[in-house]
Short mmCIF file of N, CA and C in Angstrom, two decimals:
data_model
loop_
_atom_site.label_atom_id
_atom_site.label_comp_id
_atom_site.label_asym_id
_atom_site.label_seq_id
_atom_site.Cartn_x
_atom_site.Cartn_y
_atom_site.Cartn_z
N MET A 1 0.77 -1.19 0.23
CA MET A 1 0.09 0.02 -0.03
C MET A 1 0.96 0.96 -0.10
N THR A 2 0.49 2.10 -0.89
CA THR A 2 1.40 3.13 -1.12
C THR A 2 1.14 4.15 0.07
N ASP A 3 1.95 5.40 0.24
CA ASP A 3 1.74 6.28 1.41
C ASP A 3 0.66 7.15 1.08
N ARG A 4 0.54 7.28 -0.33
CA ARG A 4 -0.54 8.36 -0.69
C ARG A 4 -1.89 7.45 -0.29
N HIS A 5 -1.92 6.24 -0.97
CA HIS A 5 -3.11 5.54 -0.78
C HIS A 5 -3.69 5.48 0.83
N ARG A 6 -2.70 5.40 1.47
CA ARG A 6 -3.16 5.13 3.21
C ARG A 6 -3.11 6.70 3.72
N ASP A 7 -2.83 7.30 3.11
CA ASP A 7 -3.18 9.11 3.71
C ASP A 7 -4.81 9.07 3.05
N SER A 8 -5.17 8.81 1.95
CA SER A 8 -6.14 9.13 1.34
C SER A 8 -7.36 8.22 2.30
N GLN A 9 -6.91 7.05 2.68
CA GLN A 9 -7.83 6.11 3.59
C GLN A 9 -7.84 6.94 4.79
N ALA A 10 -6.88 7.17 5.42
CA ALA A 10 -7.02 7.85 6.61
C ALA A 10 -7.74 8.93 6.80
N SER A 11 -7.79 9.85 5.67
CA SER A 11 -8.79 11.00 5.75
C SER A 11 -10.00 10.76 5.29
N GLY A 12 -10.16 9.62 4.93
CA GLY A 12 -11.79 9.38 4.54
C GLY A 12 -11.81 9.91 3.19
N ASP A 13 -11.01 10.33 2.19
CA ASP A 13 -10.88 11.14 0.92
C ASP A 13 -10.96 9.97 -0.11
N PRO A 14 -12.31 9.91 -0.64
CA PRO A 14 -12.54 8.25 -1.69
C PRO A 14 -11.65 8.29 -3.15
N ASP A 15 -11.50 10.44 -3.38
CA ASP A 15 -10.96 9.88 -4.72
C ASP A 15 -9.32 10.19 -4.80
N GLY A 16 -8.61 9.70 -3.59
CA GLY A 16 -7.43 9.11 -3.70
C GLY A 16 -6.42 10.64 -3.02
N GLY A 17 -6.77 11.58 -2.51
CA GLY A 17 -6.32 12.73 -2.01
C GLY A 17 -6.10 13.90 -3.10
N VAL A 18 -6.96 13.55 -4.16
CA VAL A 18 -6.80 14.94 -5.46
C VAL A 18 -8.07 15.76 -4.66
N LYS A 19 -7.50 17.11 -4.49
CA LYS A 19 -8.64 18.10 -3.88
C LYS A 19 -9.17 18.48 -5.04
N GLU A 20 -10.44 19.41 -4.68
CA GLU A 20 -11.05 20.34 -5.60
C GLU A 20 -10.46 21.42 -5.75
N GLY A 21 -9.82 22.07 -6.95
CA GLY A 21 -9.21 23.59 -7.19
C GLY A 21 -7.78 22.98 -7.31
N SER A 22 -7.27 21.56 -7.42
CA SER A 22 -6.08 21.54 -7.66
C SER A 22 -5.89 21.60 -8.92
N SER A 23 -4.32 21.13 -9.25
CA SER A 23 -3.75 21.34 -10.88
C SER A 23 -4.59 20.28 -11.76
N GLU A 24 -4.63 19.21 -10.91
CA GLU A 24 -5.26 18.05 -11.74
C GLU A 24 -6.89 18.12 -11.45
N ARG A 25 -7.38 18.30 -12.80
CA ARG A 25 -9.17 18.27 -12.70
C ARG A 25 -9.81 17.27 -11.77
N GLU A 26 -9.35 15.76 -12.55
CA GLU A 26 -10.13 14.89 -11.70
C GLU A 26 -9.33 13.93 -11.57
N PRO A 27 -9.50 12.86 -10.53
CA PRO A 27 -8.48 11.73 -10.56
C PRO A 27 -8.61 10.88 -11.74
N ARG A 28 -7.73 10.33 -12.71
CA ARG A 28 -7.86 9.32 -13.63
C ARG A 28 -7.77 7.95 -13.21
N ASP A 29 -8.61 6.84 -13.72
CA ASP A 29 -8.40 5.70 -13.40
C ASP A 29 -7.45 5.04 -14.51
N GLU A 30 -5.94 5.17 -14.87
CA GLU A 30 -5.36 5.03 -15.78
C GLU A 30 -5.23 3.40 -16.26
N GLU A 31 -5.43 2.65 -15.38
CA GLU A 31 -5.65 0.98 -15.38
C GLU A 31 -6.69 0.85 -16.44
N ARG A 32 -7.48 1.36 -16.05
CA ARG A 32 -9.02 1.09 -17.24
C ARG A 32 -9.39 1.78 -18.15
N THR A 33 -8.99 2.91 -18.09
CA THR A 33 -9.37 4.03 -18.78
C THR A 33 -8.54 4.07 -20.35
N PHE A 34 -9.37 3.64 -21.31
CA PHE A 34 -8.65 3.56 -22.66
C PHE A 34 -8.38 4.94 -23.43
N ARG A 35 -9.60 5.79 -23.19
CA ARG A 35 -9.69 7.21 -24.18
C ARG A 35 -9.33 8.40 -23.09
N ALA A 36 -8.78 9.23 -24.21
CA ALA A 36 -8.64 10.46 -23.36
C ALA A 36 -9.54 11.00 -22.94
N HIS A 37 -10.82 11.18 -23.02
CA HIS A 37 -11.84 11.77 -22.62
C HIS A 37 -13.21 11.27 -22.14
N ALA A 38 -12.76 9.76 -21.51
CA ALA A 38 -13.71 8.98 -21.06
C ALA A 38 -14.54 9.72 -19.73
N GLY A 39 -15.97 9.65 -19.55
CA GLY A 39 -16.71 10.44 -18.79
C GLY A 39 -16.79 11.56 -19.07
N GLU A 40 -16.49 12.24 -19.80
CA GLU A 40 -16.34 13.90 -20.38
C GLU A 40 -17.73 14.34 -20.36
N ALA A 41 -18.82 13.51 -21.02
CA ALA A 41 -20.34 13.84 -20.85
C ALA A 41 -20.66 14.23 -19.60
N ILE A 42 -20.22 13.71 -18.52
CA ILE A 42 -20.73 13.76 -17.35
C ILE A 42 -20.17 14.99 -16.87
N ALA A 43 -18.91 14.89 -16.90
CA ALA A 43 -18.04 15.78 -16.05
C ALA A 43 -17.93 17.31 -16.41
N ASP A 44 -18.14 17.54 -17.99
CA ASP A 44 -18.13 18.60 -18.28
C ASP A 44 -19.62 19.22 -18.67
N ALA A 45 -19.79 20.37 -17.54
CA ALA A 45 -21.31 20.65 -17.83
C ALA A 45 -21.69 21.58 -18.96
N ARG A 46 -20.77 21.85 -19.85
CA ARG A 46 -20.90 22.54 -20.96
C ARG A 46 -21.56 21.92 -22.34
N ASN A 47 -21.81 20.54 -22.20
CA ASN A 47 -22.45 19.73 -22.90
C ASN A 47 -23.67 19.63 -22.57
N TRP A 48 -24.32 19.92 -21.51
CA TRP A 48 -25.52 19.66 -21.28
C TRP A 48 -26.70 20.37 -21.62
N PRO A 49 -26.47 21.82 -22.07
CA PRO A 49 -27.45 22.32 -22.92
C PRO A 49 -27.70 21.61 -24.15
N GLY A 50 -26.73 21.18 -25.11
CA GLY A 50 -26.73 20.52 -25.99
C GLY A 50 -27.74 19.25 -25.82
N TYR A 51 -27.33 18.46 -25.17
CA TYR A 51 -28.16 16.86 -24.72
C TYR A 51 -29.42 17.27 -24.44
N PHE A 52 -29.72 18.46 -23.61
CA PHE A 52 -30.85 18.89 -23.24
C PHE A 52 -31.73 19.32 -24.52
N LEU A 53 -31.40 19.75 -25.45
CA LEU A 53 -32.14 20.57 -26.69
C LEU A 53 -32.18 19.19 -27.67
N ILE A 54 -31.22 17.95 -27.37
CA ILE A 54 -31.42 16.84 -28.36
C ILE A 54 -32.77 16.12 -27.91
N ALA A 55 -32.79 16.03 -26.33
CA ALA A 55 -33.97 15.52 -25.92
C ALA A 55 -34.95 16.36 -26.10
N LEU A 56 -34.94 17.50 -26.17
CA LEU A 56 -36.39 18.14 -26.36
C LEU A 56 -36.89 17.67 -27.80
N GLY A 57 -35.77 17.61 -28.74
CA GLY A 57 -36.34 17.05 -30.12
C GLY A 57 -36.77 15.97 -30.13
N LEU A 58 -36.50 15.06 -29.40
CA LEU A 58 -36.87 13.81 -29.49
C LEU A 58 -38.40 13.64 -28.66
N GLY A 59 -38.64 14.72 -28.03
CA GLY A 59 -39.73 14.80 -27.13
C GLY A 59 -40.71 15.59 -28.14
N ALA A 60 -40.24 16.38 -28.84
CA ALA A 60 -41.12 17.01 -30.05
C ALA A 60 -41.48 16.28 -31.27
N LEU A 61 -40.67 15.42 -31.62
CA LEU A 61 -41.03 14.33 -32.34
C LEU A 61 -42.15 13.59 -32.05
N GLY A 62 -41.82 12.83 -30.77
CA GLY A 62 -43.10 12.01 -30.14
C GLY A 62 -44.23 12.74 -30.03
N LEU A 63 -44.11 13.96 -29.96
CA LEU A 63 -45.67 14.86 -29.80
C LEU A 63 -46.07 14.84 -31.39
N GLY A 64 -45.63 15.29 -32.12
CA GLY A 64 -45.57 15.12 -33.51
C GLY A 64 -46.40 13.76 -34.20
N LEU A 65 -45.53 12.94 -33.77
CA LEU A 65 -46.05 11.92 -34.04
C LEU A 65 -47.68 11.40 -33.73
N THR A 66 -47.74 11.66 -32.40
CA THR A 66 -49.04 11.36 -31.74
C THR A 66 -49.98 12.04 -32.18
N ALA A 67 -49.51 13.57 -32.53
CA ALA A 67 -50.38 14.70 -33.38
C ALA A 67 -50.98 13.97 -34.58
N ALA A 68 -49.79 13.74 -35.32
CA ALA A 68 -50.30 13.48 -36.92
C ALA A 68 -51.04 11.73 -36.63
N GLY A 69 -50.83 11.12 -35.80
CA GLY A 69 -51.91 9.91 -35.61
C GLY A 69 -53.11 10.20 -35.14
N GLY A 70 -53.23 11.10 -34.48
CA GLY A 70 -54.63 11.58 -34.06
C GLY A 70 -55.43 12.25 -34.68
N GLY A 71 -54.62 12.98 -35.72
CA GLY A 71 -55.40 14.00 -36.78
C GLY A 71 -55.40 15.14 -36.71
N PHE A 72 -54.33 15.71 -35.65
CA PHE A 72 -54.00 16.77 -35.18
C PHE A 72 -53.19 17.73 -36.38
N GLU A 73 -53.37 17.92 -37.61
CA GLU A 73 -52.58 18.45 -38.48
C GLU A 73 -51.85 19.82 -38.32
N GLY A 74 -52.42 20.52 -37.61
CA GLY A 74 -51.92 21.81 -37.06
C GLY A 74 -50.89 21.30 -36.21
N TRP A 75 -50.72 20.78 -35.10
CA TRP A 75 -49.80 20.32 -34.06
C TRP A 75 -48.40 19.61 -34.66
N ALA A 76 -49.32 19.06 -35.62
CA ALA A 76 -47.90 17.80 -36.42
C ALA A 76 -47.05 19.11 -37.17
N MET A 77 -47.84 19.95 -37.81
CA MET A 77 -46.83 20.94 -38.61
C MET A 77 -46.19 21.81 -37.67
N ILE A 78 -46.41 21.92 -36.60
CA ILE A 78 -45.55 22.62 -35.64
C ILE A 78 -44.58 21.86 -35.08
N CYS A 79 -44.71 20.46 -34.55
CA CYS A 79 -44.05 19.79 -33.89
C CYS A 79 -42.84 19.24 -34.58
N PHE A 80 -42.89 18.85 -35.97
CA PHE A 80 -41.98 18.33 -36.89
C PHE A 80 -40.85 19.42 -36.90
N PRO A 81 -41.08 20.75 -37.47
CA PRO A 81 -40.19 21.65 -37.60
C PRO A 81 -39.19 21.68 -36.16
N ALA A 82 -40.32 22.12 -35.19
CA ALA A 82 -39.45 22.47 -33.99
C ALA A 82 -38.77 20.91 -33.40
N ALA A 83 -38.99 19.95 -33.98
CA ALA A 83 -37.84 18.71 -33.66
C ALA A 83 -36.78 19.08 -34.05
N VAL A 84 -36.63 19.29 -35.46
CA VAL A 84 -35.50 19.51 -36.48
C VAL A 84 -34.62 20.80 -35.78
N VAL A 85 -35.78 21.76 -35.47
CA VAL A 85 -34.58 22.77 -34.99
C VAL A 85 -33.97 22.64 -33.96
N LEU A 86 -34.89 22.09 -33.04
CA LEU A 86 -34.07 21.47 -31.53
C LEU A 86 -33.07 20.55 -31.49
N TRP A 87 -32.77 19.52 -32.98
CA TRP A 87 -31.75 18.69 -32.65
C TRP A 87 -30.68 19.41 -33.66
N ALA A 88 -30.79 20.44 -34.67
CA ALA A 88 -29.93 21.32 -35.00
C ALA A 88 -29.09 21.60 -34.16
N ALA A 89 -30.02 22.65 -33.03
CA ALA A 89 -29.66 23.32 -32.30
C ALA A 89 -28.43 22.57 -31.18
N GLY A 90 -28.97 21.30 -30.71
CA GLY A 90 -28.53 20.71 -29.75
C GLY A 90 -26.89 20.10 -30.65
N LEU A 91 -27.30 20.01 -31.83
CA LEU A 91 -25.98 19.01 -32.12
C LEU A 91 -24.84 20.33 -32.18
N ALA A 92 -25.10 21.25 -32.70
CA ALA A 92 -24.56 22.40 -32.87
C ALA A 92 -23.77 22.69 -31.34
N VAL A 93 -24.48 22.79 -30.26
CA VAL A 93 -24.13 23.42 -29.16
C VAL A 93 -22.78 22.12 -28.76
N VAL A 94 -23.31 20.47 -28.90
CA VAL A 94 -22.41 19.65 -28.66
C VAL A 94 -21.35 19.93 -29.58
N LEU A 95 -21.20 19.95 -30.75
CA LEU A 95 -20.15 19.78 -31.39
C LEU A 95 -19.14 21.20 -31.18
N LEU A 96 -19.71 22.08 -31.13
CA LEU A 96 -18.79 23.58 -30.60
C LEU A 96 -18.17 23.34 -29.37
N GLU A 97 -18.75 22.43 -28.36
CA GLU A 97 -18.04 22.24 -27.32
C GLU A 97 -16.82 21.20 -27.30
N ARG A 98 -17.21 20.24 -28.27
CA ARG A 98 -16.25 19.21 -28.49
C ARG A 98 -15.00 19.95 -29.34
N LYS A 99 -15.31 20.85 -30.21
CA LYS A 99 -14.48 21.38 -30.92
C LYS A 99 -13.39 22.35 -29.90
N ARG A 100 -13.90 23.07 -28.99
CA ARG A 100 -13.19 24.00 -27.81
C ARG A 100 -12.28 23.03 -27.34
N VAL A 101 -12.89 21.69 -26.68
CA VAL A 101 -11.89 20.72 -25.88
C VAL A 101 -10.62 20.39 -27.13
N LYS A 102 -11.23 20.00 -28.22
CA LYS A 102 -10.10 19.75 -29.26
C LYS A 102 -8.98 20.68 -29.21
N ASN A 103 -9.40 21.82 -29.58
CA ASN A 103 -8.42 23.12 -30.07
C ASN A 103 -7.71 23.16 -28.46
N ALA A 104 -8.19 23.15 -27.22
CA ALA A 104 -7.33 23.31 -26.25
C ALA A 104 -6.21 22.00 -26.29
N GLU A 105 -6.18 20.99 -26.60
CA GLU A 105 -5.48 20.23 -27.06
C GLU A 105 -4.35 20.14 -28.40
N GLY A 106 -4.98 20.93 -28.87
CA GLY A 106 -4.09 21.40 -30.33
C GLY A 106 -4.51 20.57 -31.28
N LYS A 107 -5.82 19.93 -31.24
CA LYS A 107 -6.08 19.26 -32.61
C LYS A 107 -7.50 19.67 -33.14
N SER A 108 -7.48 19.11 -34.18
CA SER A 108 -8.89 19.53 -34.92
C SER A 108 -10.01 18.60 -34.77
N LEU A 109 -11.05 18.93 -35.04
CA LEU A 109 -12.41 18.52 -34.73
C LEU A 109 -12.47 17.09 -35.46
N THR A 110 -11.84 17.06 -36.59
CA THR A 110 -11.87 15.79 -37.59
C THR A 110 -10.50 14.80 -37.46
N ASP A 111 -9.83 15.04 -36.40
CA ASP A 111 -8.77 14.42 -36.35
C ASP A 111 -9.41 12.69 -35.61
N PRO A 112 -8.84 11.68 -36.30
CA PRO A 112 -9.04 10.21 -36.07
C PRO A 112 -8.88 9.97 -35.00
N SER A 113 -8.80 10.50 -33.89
CA SER A 113 -8.24 9.92 -32.60
C SER A 113 -9.26 8.82 -31.50
N GLY A 114 -10.22 8.84 -32.08
CA GLY A 114 -10.86 8.03 -31.15
C GLY A 114 -12.27 8.67 -30.70
N HIS A 115 -11.84 8.88 -29.25
CA HIS A 115 -12.79 9.66 -28.76
C HIS A 115 -12.93 11.04 -28.86
#
């Protein structure tokens, strides 16, 4: 058992002694993490609005299909374009955030580097 591991157990710190606000953003499990950005969707809250917009687009699609099946053409004509706009906006937010992360690493968004 290493001293760092023993110290973190003694202090009750579950993340191995890495404190909030330190130079290391989060502890990384190098043994089981194969990708450079594993868990980024959860850790980086800047993606969340894009995911929310995509989810709203799915909801609008469901509402539009229900309206079309029930004979409410007016509601269907509103929901289907709304779904497309929400998906496009959500995808744009996610891709722009992804591009920001890649630029910080000095890479292009289209680099074939896996994740």
